[in-house]
Coordinates of C-alpha atoms in Angstrom, one line a residue:
M1 CA 6.7 12.4 -19.2
A2 CA 8.0 8.8 -17.5
T3 CA 4.7 5.9 -16.6
A4 CA 4.5 4.6 -13.5
V5 CA 2.8 1.2 -13.6
D6 CA 3.4 -0.3 -10.1
C7 CA 3.5 0.3 -6.5
A8 CA 6.6 -1.9 -6.1
Q9 CA 7.8 -2.2 -2.3
V10 CA 7.8 -0.4 0.6
T11 CA 11.3 -0.5 3.0
Y12 CA 11.6 0.0 6.8
E13 CA 14.7 -0.3 8.8
I14 CA 13.9 -1.9 12.5
P15 CA 15.7 -3.5 15.2
D16 CA 14.5 -7.1 15.3
L17 CA 13.9 -8.7 12.1
A18 CA 13.3 -12.0 13.3
L19 CA 10.1 -10.7 14.9
Q20 CA 9.1 -8.8 12.0
E21 CA 9.6 -11.7 9.9
R22 CA 6.9 -13.7 12.7
F23 CA 4.6 -11.1 12.2
L24 CA 4.6 -10.4 8.3
T25 CA 4.3 -14.5 7.9
A26 CA 1.5 -14.0 10.2
F27 CA 0.2 -11.1 8.0
G28 CA 0.6 -13.2 4.9
M29 CA 3.7 -12.7 3.2
T30 CA 6.4 -15.2 2.1
R31 CA 10.4 -14.8 3.1
A32 CA 12.0 -14.1 -0.3
E33 CA 15.4 -15.5 -1.7
G34 CA 17.8 -12.6 -1.0
S35 CA 17.1 -12.4 2.7
D36 CA 19.7 -12.6 5.7
E37 CA 20.7 -11.5 8.8
Q38 CA 20.7 -7.8 7.4
T39 CA 17.7 -7.2 5.6
L40 CA 14.4 -9.3 5.3
Y41 CA 12.9 -9.2 2.2
M42 CA 9.2 -10.6 1.8
R43 CA 6.9 -11.6 -1.0
G44 CA 3.3 -11.8 -1.8
T45 CA 1.7 -14.3 -4.4
G46 CA 2.4 -12.1 -7.2
T47 CA 5.1 -11.5 -9.5
Q48 CA 7.0 -8.7 -7.6
H49 CA 10.2 -10.1 -6.7
H50 CA 9.4 -8.2 -2.6
I51 CA 7.0 -5.9 -1.7
H52 CA 8.3 -5.4 1.6
V53 CA 11.6 -4.5 2.7
S54 CA 13.3 -4.7 6.6
R55 CA 16.6 -3.8 7.2
K56 CA 18.3 -4.0 10.9
A57 CA 18.9 -1.1 12.6
S58 CA 19.0 0.3 15.8
K59 CA 15.8 2.6 15.9
Q60 CA 12.7 1.9 13.5
R61 CA 11.9 4.6 10.4
F62 CA 10.0 4.5 7.4
V63 CA 12.9 4.9 4.5
G64 CA 10.5 4.8 1.9
A65 CA 9.2 3.1 -1.6
S66 CA 9.9 1.7 -4.9
V67 CA 8.1 2.4 -8.2
E68 CA 8.0 0.0 -10.8
M69 CA 8.2 2.2 -14.2
A70 CA 7.2 1.1 -17.9
T71 CA 10.2 1.5 -19.9
R72 CA 14.2 1.7 -19.3
A73 CA 14.2 5.5 -21.2
D74 CA 11.9 6.8 -17.9
L75 CA 15.0 5.8 -15.6
D76 CA 16.9 8.1 -17.8
E77 CA 14.5 11.1 -18.0
L78 CA 14.3 10.9 -14.1
A79 CA 17.9 10.6 -13.7
A80 CA 17.7 14.0 -15.9
M81 CA 16.1 15.5 -12.9
E82 CA 17.1 17.8 -10.2
G83 CA 18.2 15.6 -7.0
S84 CA 18.4 12.4 -8.6
S85 CA 20.6 9.4 -8.7
P86 CA 22.1 8.2 -12.1
V87 CA 20.6 5.2 -13.7
R88 CA 22.6 2.4 -11.8
E89 CA 22.2 -1.2 -10.9
A90 CA 20.1 -2.5 -8.5
T91 CA 21.6 -3.5 -5.0
E92 CA 18.6 -5.6 -4.1
P93 CA 17.4 -9.3 -5.3
G94 CA 15.6 -9.3 -8.5
G95 CA 18.3 -6.9 -10.3
G96 CA 17.0 -4.7 -12.7
L97 CA 18.4 -0.5 -12.7
E98 CA 17.4 2.1 -10.2
V99 CA 17.0 5.7 -10.0
V100 CA 16.6 7.0 -6.3
M101 CA 15.3 10.2 -5.3
H102 CA 13.9 12.0 -2.1
T103 CA 10.5 14.1 -1.3
P104 CA 11.2 17.2 -0.5
D105 CA 11.1 15.8 3.0
G106 CA 13.6 13.3 1.9
I107 CA 11.6 10.2 1.7
E108 CA 13.3 8.2 -0.7
I109 CA 11.6 6.9 -3.6
K110 CA 13.4 4.5 -6.1
A111 CA 12.1 4.3 -9.9
I112 CA 12.9 0.5 -10.9
W113 CA 12.8 -1.5 -13.8
G114 CA 14.2 -4.5 -15.2
R115 CA 13.7 -6.4 -12.1
A116 CA 13.4 -9.9 -12.5
A117 CA 9.8 -11.1 -12.0
A118 CA 9.3 -14.0 -9.8
E119 CA 7.0 -17.6 -10.1
P120 CA 3.6 -16.6 -8.9
I121 CA 2.4 -18.8 -5.8
P122 CA 0.2 -20.9 -6.4
D123 CA -3.6 -19.7 -4.5
R124 CA -7.2 -20.6 -4.0
A125 CA -9.6 -19.0 -6.3
P126 CA -11.8 -15.8 -4.9
F127 CA -15.2 -17.2 -3.5
K128 CA -18.2 -16.4 -5.6
F129 CA -20.4 -14.1 -3.3
N130 CA -24.1 -14.9 -4.0
N131 CA -25.9 -11.3 -3.4
L132 CA -29.7 -10.8 -3.7
V133 CA -29.8 -10.7 -7.7
E134 CA -27.3 -12.7 -8.8
K135 CA -26.4 -16.3 -7.4
P136 CA -22.9 -17.6 -9.0
R137 CA -22.2 -19.6 -6.0
V138 CA -24.0 -23.3 -6.8
H139 CA -23.1 -26.5 -4.7
E140 CA -20.0 -24.9 -3.6
P141 CA -19.6 -24.1 0.0
V142 CA -17.5 -21.6 1.7
R143 CA -14.9 -23.5 4.1
I144 CA -12.2 -21.4 5.2
S145 CA -9.9 -21.7 8.8
T146 CA -9.0 -19.6 11.0
A147 CA -5.2 -18.9 9.7
P148 CA -2.9 -16.3 7.8
C149 CA -4.3 -15.0 4.4
T150 CA -2.1 -14.7 1.6
V151 CA -1.4 -11.2 0.9
A152 CA -1.4 -11.2 -3.4
R153 CA 0.5 -7.2 -3.5
L154 CA 1.2 -4.0 -2.2
G155 CA -1.6 -1.9 -3.3
H156 CA -0.6 1.7 -1.5
F157 CA 1.0 3.9 1.0
V158 CA 0.4 6.9 2.4
L159 CA 2.8 9.8 3.1
H160 CA 2.8 12.5 5.8
V161 CA 4.1 15.5 4.6
S162 CA 5.2 19.0 5.8
D163 CA 4.1 20.6 2.3
H164 CA 1.2 19.1 0.7
D165 CA 0.9 21.1 -2.2
A166 CA 5.3 20.8 -3.0
T167 CA 4.6 16.8 -2.4
V168 CA 2.4 16.6 -4.9
A169 CA 3.5 18.4 -7.6
W170 CA 7.4 16.4 -7.3
L171 CA 5.4 13.2 -7.3
T172 CA 3.2 14.6 -10.2
E173 CA 6.1 15.9 -12.1
R174 CA 7.9 12.9 -12.3
F175 CA 5.8 9.8 -12.3
N176 CA 2.4 11.3 -14.1
F177 CA 0.0 10.6 -11.4
L178 CA -3.5 12.0 -11.3
P179 CA -5.8 12.9 -8.5
S180 CA -8.5 10.9 -7.8
D181 CA -10.0 12.7 -4.5
Y182 CA -9.2 15.0 -2.3
M183 CA -9.5 15.9 1.4
V184 CA -10.2 18.8 2.7
P185 CA -11.2 20.3 6.4
P186 CA -14.0 19.3 7.7
G187 CA -17.4 21.4 6.8
T188 CA -15.1 23.4 4.2
D189 CA -14.5 23.8 0.3
G190 CA -10.6 23.5 0.7
P191 CA -8.0 23.7 0.1
P192 CA -6.7 19.7 0.4
Y193 CA -4.6 18.2 3.2
G194 CA -4.7 15.5 1.5
T195 CA -4.7 14.0 -1.9
F196 CA -5.5 10.7 -3.3
L197 CA -3.2 9.8 -6.4
R198 CA -3.4 6.7 -9.0
L199 CA -1.3 5.9 -11.8
D200 CA -2.3 7.1 -15.2
L201 CA -2.7 4.4 -17.7
G202 CA -5.0 5.7 -20.3
D203 CA -8.3 3.0 -20.5
Q204 CA -6.1 0.7 -18.8
L205 CA -8.5 0.2 -15.1
V206 CA -6.1 1.0 -12.2
D207 CA -6.6 1.6 -8.3
H208 CA -8.5 4.4 -6.9
H209 CA -5.3 5.3 -5.4
F210 CA -1.4 4.9 -5.4
L211 CA -0.6 6.8 -2.7
L212 CA -2.2 9.3 -0.4
V213 CA 0.0 12.3 0.4
L214 CA -1.6 13.9 3.9
Q215 CA -0.6 17.6 5.2
S216 CA 0.9 16.6 8.8
D217 CA 2.9 18.3 11.5
W218 CA 5.3 15.3 11.1
V219 CA 6.6 13.3 8.1
G220 CA 6.8 9.7 8.0
V221 CA 4.3 6.8 6.6
H222 CA 1.3 6.5 8.0
H223 CA 0.1 3.2 6.6
S224 CA 1.4 0.7 3.8
A225 CA -2.0 -1.8 2.2
F226 CA -1.5 -4.7 0.7
E227 CA -4.4 -6.5 -1.5
V228 CA -5.7 -10.2 -0.5
L229 CA -8.5 -12.4 -2.3
D230 CA -11.5 -11.4 -0.9
L231 CA -13.6 -10.9 1.9
D232 CA -13.4 -14.0 3.6
A233 CA -9.6 -13.9 3.6
V234 CA -9.5 -10.4 5.5
M235 CA -12.0 -11.9 8.2
S236 CA -9.9 -15.2 8.6
A237 CA -7.0 -13.8 8.6
H238 CA -8.2 -11.1 11.2
D239 CA -9.2 -14.0 14.1
Y240 CA -6.2 -15.7 13.2
L241 CA -4.3 -12.5 13.7
L242 CA -6.3 -11.7 16.7
Q243 CA -5.8 -15.1 18.2
E244 CA -1.8 -15.0 17.5
G245 CA -1.9 -11.8 19.9
F246 CA -1.0 -9.1 17.7
S247 CA -2.2 -5.8 17.7
L248 CA -5.3 -4.6 15.7
D249 CA -5.5 -0.7 15.1
V250 CA -8.9 -0.6 12.9
G251 CA -10.9 -2.8 11.5
V252 CA -12.9 -4.4 9.9
G253 CA -15.0 -1.9 8.0
R254 CA -15.3 -0.2 4.6
H255 CA -13.9 2.7 3.4
R256 CA -15.6 5.9 1.6
L257 CA -12.8 6.9 -0.8
G258 CA -11.6 3.8 -2.8
S259 CA -14.5 1.6 -1.1
Q260 CA -12.0 -1.0 0.0
V261 CA -13.1 -3.5 2.8
F262 CA -10.1 -2.8 5.4
D263 CA -8.4 -4.4 8.3
Y264 CA -5.3 -2.4 10.1
W265 CA -2.7 -3.4 12.2
K266 CA 0.2 -2.7 13.7
D267 CA 3.7 -4.5 13.2
P268 CA 6.0 -5.0 16.2
H269 CA 7.6 -2.0 15.8
G270 CA 4.7 0.0 15.5
F271 CA 4.2 0.6 11.8
R272 CA 0.4 0.6 10.9
I273 CA -0.2 -2.5 7.9
E274 CA -3.6 -3.0 5.9
H275 CA -5.1 -5.8 4.6
Y276 CA -7.7 -4.8 2.5
T277 CA -9.7 -6.1 -0.7
D278 CA -12.9 -5.1 -3.4
G279 CA -11.3 -1.3 -3.7
D280 CA -12.5 1.1 -7.0
V281 CA -10.9 1.1 -10.0
V282 CA -11.0 3.4 -12.6
D283 CA -9.3 5.2 -15.6
A284 CA -8.5 7.8 -16.9
G285 CA -11.8 9.4 -17.3
H286 CA -12.3 9.4 -13.4
R287 CA -12.7 13.0 -11.9
P288 CA -11.8 14.2 -8.2
T289 CA -14.4 15.0 -5.9
S290 CA -13.8 16.8 -2.6
F291 CA -14.6 15.4 0.8
N292 CA -14.7 17.7 3.6
G293 CA -15.8 14.9 6.8
T294 CA -14.0 13.6 10.0
A295 CA -11.8 11.0 9.9
S296 CA -14.3 8.8 11.7
E297 CA -16.6 9.8 8.4
T298 CA -14.5 7.9 6.1
T299 CA -15.8 4.7 7.2
Q300 CA -19.1 3.8 5.3
W301 CA -19.6 0.5 8.0
G302 CA -17.6 -1.6 10.5
N303 CA -15.1 -0.1 13.4
R304 CA -14.6 3.2 12.9
P305 CA -11.1 5.0 13.5
P306 CA -10.7 7.4 16.1
L307 CA -10.8 11.3 15.5
E308 CA -6.9 11.7 15.3
F309 CA -6.6 8.3 13.2
F310 CA -5.0 10.9 10.0
Q311 CA -3.1 13.3 12.1

C-alpha cells in the first residue's frame, strides 16, 4: 500500500494576493521562490519548498492539499486507481512528480514525490520550560518580543465532507492512514461523525493527526494548522496579530483530542488558520478512543469554541 510521509501543502483560490501575503507574513510564513502575480507560494522554516499556496481568482475557495509520498512506486500505485491522473511532472516550484486525485466530494488531493527540499531557515531554539519537578532552564531568562512567530511546517488540515464514511475509506485506501480518535454525537456511542487520521510509519512517532474528516451539510475546509516552536511563540504571535488588527477566531487554549495548544485566526478571505504547539505524538500501536462531548468540551482550558465550531 502507498505510504504518505508528510503533509506538504494546502492550496486556496482568493481574489487578493497582496492582502493574503501581508497576513501570512504576519502569521509567520515567508514568500517562497516562484511566486508571481498569479500565485503566492509561502514557506515555513522547514524543508518543504512551500506549505501554503494562494492562486488569484475572482472568488475564494479551498482547492485541496498535497501529500508527500515515500517512494516513486507509491505514485505508480496511486495512478493505477480509478479517478487518478497519470504520474506527471509537477508544475509547481520545486519540481518532482505528482498524481492528482479528487475525494468523493471533488476536493483535490495531490500525491507528490521528488520535490526539491528547501534549505531550512535558521531559527531560535525552543525555550526550555521549568516545571515544578524539572528545572532545565538555568541562568537563561526568557525574553521574547511581540512579533510574528516563525511557522515551521503544515501539521494537519480538517475537511467538511458530505459522506464521512466514504471519504475516510477513500483516504485510507490510498494513503494507509490509521484512525487516532473518533468524534461521536454528544451523549451517544456513535456512529462517528468525525475521524482523526494519522500517518502509519510503524514505530516512528507521528503527529496525533494528519487530518480530521467531519460529516457536514457543506463541503470544504474547516481549517489548516501550522506548527510553531513553543508556547511563547504562540502567545507572542497572538499579541502581534491582535496588534496588527487581524481577526481572532478562537484561542488560546489546549485541545483534548491531540492535546495541542491552539490559536485560531481568520485570514483576510475568511479561511480559518491555526498556530499550534505541544501536540501528542504516537506510533502505529496507538488505539483510538471515542469522544462524545460538545465542541466547547474539546478544549481542556482556555478560550472555548462556540457550540457550532465544527458545524
